[in-house]
XYZ file of C-alpha atoms in Angstrom:
339
model
C -55.189 36.630 32.096
C -57.422 37.585 35.020
C -58.668 41.113 36.055
C -55.616 41.858 38.124
C -53.259 40.738 35.303
C -55.249 43.233 32.841
C -54.845 46.136 35.264
C -51.047 45.474 35.712
C -50.708 45.500 31.968
C -52.848 48.573 31.758
C -50.620 50.208 34.280
C -47.433 49.417 32.114
C -49.277 50.783 29.098
C -49.811 54.086 31.141
C -46.113 54.164 32.162
C -43.962 51.312 30.619
C -41.078 51.938 33.018
C -43.098 52.409 36.128
C -41.596 51.228 39.363
C -43.470 48.256 40.988
C -44.522 50.349 44.079
C -46.188 52.859 41.439
C -47.880 49.997 39.706
C -49.137 48.484 42.911
C -50.736 51.761 43.872
C -52.417 52.043 40.489
C -53.849 48.517 40.586
C -54.457 48.526 44.257
C -52.464 45.381 45.127
C -49.221 44.691 47.063
C -45.842 45.371 45.527
C -44.844 41.704 46.033
C -48.033 40.504 44.113
C -47.491 43.062 41.361
C -43.947 42.184 41.014
C -44.569 38.405 40.816
C -47.492 38.905 38.358
C -45.617 41.272 36.050
C -42.496 38.955 35.944
C -44.864 36.193 34.781
C -46.747 38.456 32.255
C -43.456 39.769 30.722
C -42.129 36.276 30.438
C -45.013 34.998 28.286
C -43.914 37.032 25.266
C -47.432 38.349 24.863
C -46.472 41.509 26.567
C -43.161 43.529 25.472
C -42.063 46.799 26.997
C -39.663 48.747 24.410
C -38.461 52.198 23.452
C -39.609 52.944 19.940
C -37.763 55.428 17.751
C -39.988 58.259 16.462
C -39.280 58.266 12.719
C -40.995 61.517 12.194
C -39.214 63.215 15.062
C -35.919 61.826 13.994
C -36.469 62.495 10.231
C -36.000 58.803 9.413
C -38.966 58.477 7.227
C -42.878 58.701 6.872
C -45.327 55.988 7.910
C -47.485 54.546 5.025
C -50.372 52.288 5.397
C -50.583 49.655 2.641
C -53.463 47.414 1.959
C -52.580 44.211 0.187
C -54.743 41.924 -1.946
C -53.432 38.381 -2.277
C -54.103 35.223 -4.316
C -56.396 32.549 -2.310
C -54.423 30.581 0.200
C -51.342 32.778 -0.179
C -52.135 35.535 2.192
C -50.469 33.876 5.312
C -47.323 33.338 3.373
C -47.185 36.962 2.185
C -47.894 38.352 5.569
C -45.125 36.226 7.146
C -42.703 37.177 4.559
C -43.431 41.008 5.197
C -42.612 40.616 8.770
C -39.011 40.204 7.763
C -38.727 43.627 6.139
C -37.047 46.022 8.287
C -38.962 48.879 6.802
C -42.356 47.430 7.718
C -43.441 47.862 11.372
C -46.829 46.490 11.337
C -48.371 43.431 9.619
C -51.852 41.943 10.152
C -54.041 39.572 8.302
C -57.434 41.172 7.710
C -60.727 40.578 6.029
C -62.643 42.957 3.788
C -61.279 44.911 0.789
C -57.672 43.545 1.537
C -56.134 40.423 2.793
C -53.040 41.991 4.623
C -52.498 45.375 6.059
C -48.971 46.894 6.583
C -47.406 49.892 8.041
C -44.161 50.763 6.166
C -41.610 53.585 6.907
C -40.448 55.014 3.625
C -37.500 57.179 3.853
C -38.818 59.376 0.653
C -41.009 59.099 -2.250
C -38.287 57.020 -4.220
C -38.212 54.599 -1.286
C -41.952 54.275 -1.226
C -41.940 53.588 -5.087
C -39.397 50.883 -4.524
C -41.199 49.306 -1.807
C -44.752 49.399 -3.113
C -44.371 49.292 -6.908
C -41.248 47.219 -7.239
C -40.491 44.886 -4.221
C -44.071 44.171 -2.975
C -45.347 42.901 -6.389
C -42.478 40.549 -6.602
C -43.735 38.595 -3.616
C -45.410 35.293 -4.571
C -49.114 35.746 -4.031
C -49.489 39.622 -4.292
C -52.011 40.730 -6.785
C -52.457 44.388 -5.927
C -52.196 46.986 -3.181
C -53.227 50.555 -2.200
C -51.233 53.014 -0.061
C -52.316 55.834 2.420
C -49.530 58.169 3.439
C -49.634 59.440 7.090
C -49.937 63.288 6.993
C -50.481 63.608 10.811
C -50.800 61.302 13.867
C -53.437 62.151 16.347
C -52.926 59.185 18.587
C -50.835 56.039 18.736
C -50.415 52.933 20.934
C -47.953 54.968 23.029
C -51.002 57.111 24.300
C -53.626 54.364 24.243
C -55.602 53.910 27.471
C -57.753 50.406 27.226
C -59.902 51.547 30.095
C -59.065 49.106 33.052
C -57.747 51.553 35.486
C -59.385 54.591 37.150
C -58.490 57.970 35.268
C -56.743 59.236 38.418
C -54.566 56.130 38.413
C -53.631 56.571 34.815
C -52.966 60.289 35.416
C -50.650 59.491 38.340
C -48.514 57.093 36.459
C -48.287 59.365 33.448
C -47.233 62.095 35.491
C -43.994 60.248 36.255
C -43.180 59.858 32.502
C -40.338 61.709 30.964
C -40.966 60.654 27.259
C -43.551 62.577 25.080
C -46.149 60.027 25.354
C -48.778 63.095 24.885
C -47.291 64.240 21.810
C -48.293 61.872 18.912
C -47.268 64.498 16.190
C -43.771 65.977 16.772
C -43.586 69.782 16.527
C -39.901 69.846 15.657
C -37.044 67.425 14.663
C -34.985 66.051 17.464
C -31.102 66.526 17.412
C -29.348 63.834 15.352
C -28.478 60.708 17.461
C -24.944 59.803 18.185
C -23.270 56.419 17.919
C -23.682 55.927 21.655
C -27.434 56.995 21.333
C -27.891 54.399 18.689
C -26.604 51.669 21.047
C -28.847 52.907 23.851
C -31.903 52.993 21.555
C -31.169 49.371 20.244
C -30.765 48.071 23.869
C -34.125 49.811 24.899
C -35.833 48.359 21.828
C -35.004 44.832 23.016
C -35.997 45.583 26.710
C -37.609 48.882 27.719
C -37.237 48.006 31.307
C -33.555 47.267 31.359
C -31.580 48.527 34.364
C -29.499 51.599 33.909
C -26.310 49.714 35.041
C -26.890 47.015 32.416
C -27.828 49.688 29.767
C -24.657 51.617 30.546
C -22.644 48.527 30.301
C -23.927 47.781 26.826
C -22.769 51.241 25.595
C -19.579 51.265 27.661
C -20.368 54.495 29.525
C -21.153 55.607 33.115
C -24.568 54.715 34.401
C -25.287 58.416 35.105
C -24.194 59.212 31.595
C -26.746 56.563 30.117
C -29.539 57.833 32.135
C -28.925 61.333 31.186
C -28.684 60.584 27.441
C -31.837 58.490 27.621
C -33.676 61.298 29.338
C -32.483 63.792 26.678
C -33.771 61.327 23.933
C -37.125 61.094 25.662
C -37.524 64.872 26.184
C -36.577 65.559 22.621
C -39.146 63.292 21.291
C -36.586 60.974 19.516
C -37.916 57.864 21.627
C -41.057 56.964 23.289
C -41.673 54.011 25.619
C -44.488 51.584 24.656
C -45.955 48.513 26.169
C -46.646 46.363 23.117
C -49.576 44.114 23.644
C -52.488 42.611 21.334
C -55.792 43.853 22.487
C -57.004 40.307 22.651
C -54.605 39.608 25.651
C -56.620 42.212 27.379
C -59.899 40.668 26.548
C -60.510 42.950 23.480
C -60.440 40.302 20.708
C -62.487 42.333 18.134
C -60.170 44.699 16.282
C -61.161 46.886 13.276
C -59.233 49.252 10.844
C -61.390 52.286 10.039
C -60.922 54.067 6.848
C -62.802 57.453 6.924
C -63.752 60.082 4.433
C -64.131 63.287 6.276
C -64.904 66.767 5.395
C -61.459 68.485 5.131
C -62.795 71.303 7.399
C -63.636 68.882 9.973
C -60.507 66.583 10.149
C -59.178 68.084 13.406
C -62.541 68.335 15.118
C -63.357 64.653 14.213
C -59.873 63.540 15.558
C -60.360 65.564 18.802
C -63.784 63.709 19.446
C -62.571 60.140 18.436
C -59.441 60.155 20.553
C -61.492 60.616 23.692
C -62.734 57.173 23.267
C -60.725 54.208 24.867
C -61.751 51.929 21.929
C -59.374 53.944 19.621
C -55.874 52.739 19.464
C -54.509 54.664 16.551
C -55.761 57.535 14.535
C -54.189 59.363 11.741
C -54.835 61.710 8.855
C -53.770 60.321 5.620
C -53.312 61.072 1.898
C -54.966 58.726 -0.620
C -58.292 57.164 -1.080
C -59.317 57.920 2.548
C -58.756 61.168 4.769
C -58.218 59.419 7.945
C -57.437 55.847 9.200
C -57.629 54.367 12.727
C -57.572 51.117 14.681
C -60.113 50.318 17.322
C -60.452 47.456 19.751
C -63.535 46.200 21.534
C -64.747 43.002 23.459
C -67.586 41.848 21.119
C -68.908 42.564 17.615
C -71.990 44.284 19.292
C -69.650 46.664 20.888
C -68.192 47.488 17.412
C -71.595 48.001 15.965
C -72.301 50.505 18.768
C -69.088 52.264 17.942
C -69.855 52.526 14.304
C -73.421 53.482 14.727
C -73.381 55.436 17.865
C -69.827 57.035 18.120
C -69.056 57.538 14.453
C -72.604 58.108 13.442
C -72.713 60.953 15.899
C -69.780 62.870 14.679
C -70.562 65.652 12.135
C -68.286 65.742 9.151
C -67.668 61.762 8.545
C -69.019 61.210 5.001
C -68.072 57.420 4.670
C -66.529 54.506 6.698
C -64.882 51.482 5.482
C -64.305 48.745 7.924
C -61.434 46.072 7.727
C -61.589 43.504 10.396
C -58.478 42.449 11.936
C -57.787 38.517 11.922
C -54.258 38.295 13.349
C -51.326 40.698 13.907
C -48.064 39.138 13.011
C -45.879 42.254 13.715
C -46.585 45.438 15.879
C -44.154 48.040 16.693
C -41.527 46.107 14.897
C -42.197 43.171 17.341
C -42.620 39.901 15.307
C -45.041 37.184 16.112
C -45.052 34.880 13.036
C -48.030 32.660 12.634
C -48.862 29.575 10.405
C -52.067 27.468 10.641
C -51.365 24.983 13.484
C -48.774 26.978 15.255
C -48.467 26.871 19.015
C -49.569 30.257 20.583
C -46.907 32.380 22.519
C -47.155 31.744 26.198
C -48.551 28.076 25.650
C -46.995 24.701 25.776
C -47.510 22.262 23.124
C -49.079 19.008 24.272
C -47.386 15.805 22.904
C -48.911 12.442 23.526
C -46.169 9.756 24.228
C -46.964 6.286 23.271
């Protein structure tokens, strides 16, 4: 990935369904160049555009972050097994107090009990876990800005979006999805840039009807479009998960300050051992040091910070990229010597 590739991806993060002319204006390149580059990038499997169902807005459940401790040499097997759980949307191998980090969607407290206290301990290699229930989302990957485009370019792209990219926390429940809506959402989860005609064909409805239904789903907050990409693809290989203890009176103020920083990909208020949790991505460890000491250290109300370093993400926003030692990386070709 070169600098132009990163700017194209950043434009798709700002508006996942942006037209190529709009992306070209944002990255200051020709439409032909952008179209060609984007086709190559989206074909590598390193970048995926999808519509994601908002589980809070649709009443499907509550996100829960689970830190899992594993027996030596079994963390990779546990993590890969967990990628197959439909209720698990995020899986990452990490270092620190845990070996594996999950985001689980629990339908209710009984579901959470079954997932964390019954099913999870049955996996070979799991020796313990701790859970943090999300109380409020302040920002997510949908609203992330990695910082490769001028602010005015990002604003211009976002101005054309019809989904609620700017509303991390829903203010009300969306209307129930119909059977046709479910088909549309499933197709958009596979390919968020699918053409309206093809999408309508999947659902067996008119093109204008498909577009209107999707627009209604977006405006209600039921779905939001997202460009799913690992930070390392953008030259930000150092990721860290932050577990903060914050003065309860300062939670909203701390969040308001933190989400201004492009390093912050995710930030939530949680119930559990910590008050807040988040994910940050930077280019180098010294940048992480500056963020921890300068940014976090300068915000009143933060009492304590626990840092878990990300090692490899196997599932993000329900997109699975399983990994085993020695596996070929996505977007690369295996070199075989023929004798």
